[in-house]
mmCIF file of C-alpha atoms in Angstrom:
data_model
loop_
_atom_site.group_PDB
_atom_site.id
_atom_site.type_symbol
_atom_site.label_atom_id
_atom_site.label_comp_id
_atom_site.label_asym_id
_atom_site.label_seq_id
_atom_site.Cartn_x
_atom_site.Cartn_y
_atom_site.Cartn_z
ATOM 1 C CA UNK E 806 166.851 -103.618 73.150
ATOM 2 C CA UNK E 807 165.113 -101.027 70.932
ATOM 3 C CA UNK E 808 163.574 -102.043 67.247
ATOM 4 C CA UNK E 809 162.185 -100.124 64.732
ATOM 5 C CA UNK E 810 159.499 -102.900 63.977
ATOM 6 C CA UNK E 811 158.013 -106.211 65.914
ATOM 7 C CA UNK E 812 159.104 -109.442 65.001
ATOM 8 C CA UNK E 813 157.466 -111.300 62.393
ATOM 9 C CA UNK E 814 157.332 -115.298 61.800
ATOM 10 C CA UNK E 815 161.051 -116.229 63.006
ATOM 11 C CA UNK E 816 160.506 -114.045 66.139
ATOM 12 C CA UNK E 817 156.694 -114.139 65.773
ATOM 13 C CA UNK E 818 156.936 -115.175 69.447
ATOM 14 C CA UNK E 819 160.865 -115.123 70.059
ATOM 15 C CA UNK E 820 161.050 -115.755 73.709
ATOM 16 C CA UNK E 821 164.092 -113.758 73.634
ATOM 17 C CA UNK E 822 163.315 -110.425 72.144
ATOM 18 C CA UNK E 823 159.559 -111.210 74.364
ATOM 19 C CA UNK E 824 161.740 -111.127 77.395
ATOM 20 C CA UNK E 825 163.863 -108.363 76.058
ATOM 21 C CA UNK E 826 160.564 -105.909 75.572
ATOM 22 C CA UNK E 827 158.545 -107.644 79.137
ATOM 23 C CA UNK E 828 156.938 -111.178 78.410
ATOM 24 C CA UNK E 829 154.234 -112.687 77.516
ATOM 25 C CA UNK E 830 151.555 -112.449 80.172
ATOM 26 C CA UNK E 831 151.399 -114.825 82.756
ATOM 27 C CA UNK E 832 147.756 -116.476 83.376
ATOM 28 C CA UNK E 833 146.045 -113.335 85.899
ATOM 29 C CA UNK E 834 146.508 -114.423 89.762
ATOM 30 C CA UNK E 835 143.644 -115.318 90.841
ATOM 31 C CA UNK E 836 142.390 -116.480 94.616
ATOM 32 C CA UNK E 837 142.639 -119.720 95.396
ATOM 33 C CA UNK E 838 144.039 -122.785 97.756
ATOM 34 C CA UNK E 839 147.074 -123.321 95.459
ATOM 35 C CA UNK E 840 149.936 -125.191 97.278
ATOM 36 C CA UNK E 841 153.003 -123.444 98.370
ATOM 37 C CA UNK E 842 155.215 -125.386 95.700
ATOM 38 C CA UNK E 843 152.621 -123.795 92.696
ATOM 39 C CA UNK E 844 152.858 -120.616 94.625
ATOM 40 C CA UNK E 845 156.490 -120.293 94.741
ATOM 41 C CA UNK E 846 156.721 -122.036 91.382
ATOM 42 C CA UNK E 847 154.814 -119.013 89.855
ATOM 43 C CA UNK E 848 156.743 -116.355 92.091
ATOM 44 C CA UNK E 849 159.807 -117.623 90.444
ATOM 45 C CA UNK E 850 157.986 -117.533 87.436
ATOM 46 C CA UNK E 851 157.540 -113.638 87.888
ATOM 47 C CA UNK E 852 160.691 -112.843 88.877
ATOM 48 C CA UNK E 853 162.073 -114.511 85.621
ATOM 49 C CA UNK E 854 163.938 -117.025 87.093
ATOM 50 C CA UNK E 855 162.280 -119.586 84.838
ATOM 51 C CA UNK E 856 164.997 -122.590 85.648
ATOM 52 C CA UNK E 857 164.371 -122.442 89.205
ATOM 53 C CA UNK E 858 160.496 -121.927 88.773
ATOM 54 C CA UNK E 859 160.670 -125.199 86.366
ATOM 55 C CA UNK E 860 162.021 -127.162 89.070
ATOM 56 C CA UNK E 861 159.740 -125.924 91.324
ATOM 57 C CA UNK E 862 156.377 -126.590 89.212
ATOM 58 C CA UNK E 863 157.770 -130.291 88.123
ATOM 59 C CA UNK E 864 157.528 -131.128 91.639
ATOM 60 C CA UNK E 865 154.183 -129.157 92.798
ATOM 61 C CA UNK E 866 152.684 -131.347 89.390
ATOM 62 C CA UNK E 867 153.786 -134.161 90.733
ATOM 63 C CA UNK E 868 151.514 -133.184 94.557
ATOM 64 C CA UNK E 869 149.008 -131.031 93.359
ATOM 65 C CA UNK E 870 148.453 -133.023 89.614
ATOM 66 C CA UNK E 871 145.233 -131.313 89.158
ATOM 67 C CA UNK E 872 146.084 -128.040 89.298
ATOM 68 C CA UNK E 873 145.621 -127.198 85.999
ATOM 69 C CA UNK E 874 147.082 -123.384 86.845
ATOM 70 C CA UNK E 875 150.541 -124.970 87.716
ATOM 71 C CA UNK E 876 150.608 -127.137 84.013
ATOM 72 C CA UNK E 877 150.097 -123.393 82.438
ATOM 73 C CA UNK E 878 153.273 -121.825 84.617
ATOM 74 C CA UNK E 879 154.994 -124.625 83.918
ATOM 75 C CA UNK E 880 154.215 -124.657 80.368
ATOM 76 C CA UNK E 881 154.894 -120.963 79.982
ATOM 77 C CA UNK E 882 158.258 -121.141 82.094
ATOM 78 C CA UNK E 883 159.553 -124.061 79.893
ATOM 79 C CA UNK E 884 158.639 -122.465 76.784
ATOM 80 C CA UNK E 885 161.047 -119.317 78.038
ATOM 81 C CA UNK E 886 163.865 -122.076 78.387
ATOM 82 C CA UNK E 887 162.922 -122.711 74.851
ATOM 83 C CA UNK E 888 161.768 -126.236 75.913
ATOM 84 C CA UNK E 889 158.753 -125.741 73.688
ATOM 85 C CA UNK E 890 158.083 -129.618 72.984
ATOM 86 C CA UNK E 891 158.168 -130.238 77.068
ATOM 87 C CA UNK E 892 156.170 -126.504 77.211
ATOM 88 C CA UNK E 893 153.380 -128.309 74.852
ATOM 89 C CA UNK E 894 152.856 -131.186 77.392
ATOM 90 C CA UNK E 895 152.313 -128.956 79.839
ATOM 91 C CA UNK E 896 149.756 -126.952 78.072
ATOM 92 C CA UNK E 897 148.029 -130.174 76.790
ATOM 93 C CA UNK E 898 148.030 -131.196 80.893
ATOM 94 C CA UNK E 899 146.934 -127.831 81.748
ATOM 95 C CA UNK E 900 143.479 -128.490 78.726
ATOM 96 C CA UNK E 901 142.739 -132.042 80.281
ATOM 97 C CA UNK E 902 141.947 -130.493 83.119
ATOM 98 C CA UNK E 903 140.470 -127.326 82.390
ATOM 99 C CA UNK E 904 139.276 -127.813 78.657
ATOM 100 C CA UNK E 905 138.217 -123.775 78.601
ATOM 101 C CA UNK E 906 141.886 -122.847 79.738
ATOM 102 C CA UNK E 907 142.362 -119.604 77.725
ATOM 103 C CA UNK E 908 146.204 -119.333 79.233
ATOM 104 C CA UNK E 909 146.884 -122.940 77.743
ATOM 105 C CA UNK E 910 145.549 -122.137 74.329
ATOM 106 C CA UNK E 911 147.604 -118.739 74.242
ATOM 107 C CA UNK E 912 150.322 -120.907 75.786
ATOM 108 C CA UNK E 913 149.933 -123.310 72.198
ATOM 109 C CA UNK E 914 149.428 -120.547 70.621
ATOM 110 C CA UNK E 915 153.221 -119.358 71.450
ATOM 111 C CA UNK E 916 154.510 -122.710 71.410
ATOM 112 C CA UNK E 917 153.288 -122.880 67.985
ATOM 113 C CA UNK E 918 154.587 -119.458 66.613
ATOM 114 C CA UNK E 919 158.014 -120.204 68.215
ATOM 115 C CA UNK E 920 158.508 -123.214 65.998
ATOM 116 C CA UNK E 921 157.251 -121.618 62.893
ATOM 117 C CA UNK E 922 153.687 -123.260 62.695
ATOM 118 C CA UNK E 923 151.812 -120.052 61.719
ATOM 119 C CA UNK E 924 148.330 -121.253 61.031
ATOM 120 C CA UNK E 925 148.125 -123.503 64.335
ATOM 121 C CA UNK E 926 149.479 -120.613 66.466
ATOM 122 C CA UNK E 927 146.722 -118.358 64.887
ATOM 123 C CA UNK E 928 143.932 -120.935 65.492
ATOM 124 C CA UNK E 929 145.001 -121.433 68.795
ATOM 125 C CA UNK E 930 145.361 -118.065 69.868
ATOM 126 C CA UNK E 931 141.826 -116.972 68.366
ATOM 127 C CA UNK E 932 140.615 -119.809 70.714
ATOM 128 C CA UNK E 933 141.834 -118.314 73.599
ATOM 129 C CA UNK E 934 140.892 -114.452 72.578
ATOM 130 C CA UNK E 935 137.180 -116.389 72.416
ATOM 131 C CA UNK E 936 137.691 -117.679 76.067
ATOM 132 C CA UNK E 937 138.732 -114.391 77.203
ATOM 133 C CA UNK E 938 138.414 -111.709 75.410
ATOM 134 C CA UNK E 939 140.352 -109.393 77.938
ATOM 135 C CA UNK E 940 143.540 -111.370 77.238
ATOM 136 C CA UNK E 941 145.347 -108.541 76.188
ATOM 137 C CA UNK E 942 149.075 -110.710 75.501
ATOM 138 C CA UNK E 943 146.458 -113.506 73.297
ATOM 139 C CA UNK E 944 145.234 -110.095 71.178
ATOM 140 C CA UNK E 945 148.871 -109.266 71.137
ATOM 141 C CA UNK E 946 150.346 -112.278 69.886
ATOM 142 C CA UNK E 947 147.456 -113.266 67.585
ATOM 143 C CA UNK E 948 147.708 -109.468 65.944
ATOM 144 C CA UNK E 949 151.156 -110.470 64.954
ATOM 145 C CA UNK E 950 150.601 -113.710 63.649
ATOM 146 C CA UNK E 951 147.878 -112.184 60.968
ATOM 147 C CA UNK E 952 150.835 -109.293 60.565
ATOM 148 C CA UNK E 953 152.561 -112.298 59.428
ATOM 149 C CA UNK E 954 150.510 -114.041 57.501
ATOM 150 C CA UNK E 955 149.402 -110.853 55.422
ATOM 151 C CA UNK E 956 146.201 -110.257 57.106
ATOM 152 C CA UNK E 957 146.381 -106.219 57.906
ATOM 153 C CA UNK E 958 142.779 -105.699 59.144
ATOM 154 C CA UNK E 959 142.744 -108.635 61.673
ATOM 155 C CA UNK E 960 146.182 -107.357 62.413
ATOM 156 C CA UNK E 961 144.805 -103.851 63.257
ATOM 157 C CA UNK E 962 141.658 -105.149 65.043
ATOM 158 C CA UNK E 963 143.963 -107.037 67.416
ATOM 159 C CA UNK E 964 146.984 -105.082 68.016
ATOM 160 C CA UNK E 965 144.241 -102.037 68.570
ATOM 161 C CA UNK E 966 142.323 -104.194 71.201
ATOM 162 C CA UNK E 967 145.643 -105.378 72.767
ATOM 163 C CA UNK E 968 146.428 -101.478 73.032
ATOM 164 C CA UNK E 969 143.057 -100.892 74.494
ATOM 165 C CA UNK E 970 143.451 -103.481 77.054
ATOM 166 C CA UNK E 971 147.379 -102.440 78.190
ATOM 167 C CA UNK E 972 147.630 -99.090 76.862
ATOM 168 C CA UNK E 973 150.916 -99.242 78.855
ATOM 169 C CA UNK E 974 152.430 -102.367 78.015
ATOM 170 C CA UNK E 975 156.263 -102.182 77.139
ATOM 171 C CA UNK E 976 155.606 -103.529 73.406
ATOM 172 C CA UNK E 977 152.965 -100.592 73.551
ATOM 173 C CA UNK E 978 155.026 -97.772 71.548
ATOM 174 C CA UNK E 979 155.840 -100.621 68.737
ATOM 175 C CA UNK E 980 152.444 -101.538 68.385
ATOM 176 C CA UNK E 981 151.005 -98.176 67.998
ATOM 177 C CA UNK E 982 153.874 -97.563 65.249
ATOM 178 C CA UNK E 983 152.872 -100.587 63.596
ATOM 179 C CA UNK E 984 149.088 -99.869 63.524
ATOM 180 C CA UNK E 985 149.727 -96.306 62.459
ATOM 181 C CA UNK E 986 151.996 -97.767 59.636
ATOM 182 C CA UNK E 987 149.033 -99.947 58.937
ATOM 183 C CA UNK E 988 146.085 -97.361 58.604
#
């Protein structure tokens, strides 16, 4: 799908035309003892098959309850179902047990753009840009949200940090039209 511009409020964070350019990033793999139902849920989870990797997560919640990595996958893979109430659950899980979650923030942060809430999506995705500065898909998101709401110099400081971050990045070539249209 090629576009001249990215999407503003209505597709602020349009899972579709996301999935359409590459998705929002998943929360970065790290090592751990995760069970094999979290692992294969977020396999699934890569491999876009979000239905299956639902179905996989709801049960490895259900074992491994405390796992607050699984609530984010699950949160993220709902929300590409557009199941964005059920998503937010999952993301609130995912805080309640890791109240410095940067994924579940940026996971609100989406959940709130999707359904039009501008101002909630923006404070929630500043909050995770604060717990992790490196989260180049929070600077992404959060760049378009102040493109939307009018603010061009937070948009540029974002969208030129998410460049800096994933210089290669298929919304990459959009972004750096948009900031140059910006300057």
């Amino acid at each position: 799908m090629k576009t001249t511009a990215l999407p503003v409020l209505a597709g602020l964070f349009g899972l579709v035309s996301a999935c359409a350019r590459g998705e929002p990033a998943p929360p970065p793999k790290l090592e751990s003892s995760l069970g094999d139902e979290v692992d294969r849920g977020i396999e699934l989870y890569e491999k876009r098959q979000y239905a299956e990797a639902v179905t996989v997560l709801e049960r490895a919640v259900q074992t491994s309850e405390g796992d607050s990595r699984a609530w984010e996958y699950l949160g993220l893979a709902r929300l590409q179902l557009n199941r964005v109430d059920e998503s937010r659950n999952a993301f609130q899980r995912a805080l309640e047990l890791d109240e410095h979650s940067a994924n579940a923030y940026f996971g609100l942060g989406l959940a709130d753009g999707h359904s039009g809430e501008l101002q909630e999506s923006i404070q929630k995705l500043k909050r995770a840009v604060e717990l992790d500065p490196s989260h180049a898909y929070a600077h992404y998101h959060l760049g378009l949200a102040y493109n939307a709401a009018g603010k061009p110099d937070l948009t540029l400081l974002h969208l030129n940090r998410f460049l800096e971050l994933a210089p290669e990045a298929p919304e990459a070539g959009q972004v750096r039209d948009l900031v140059s249209r910006l300057r």
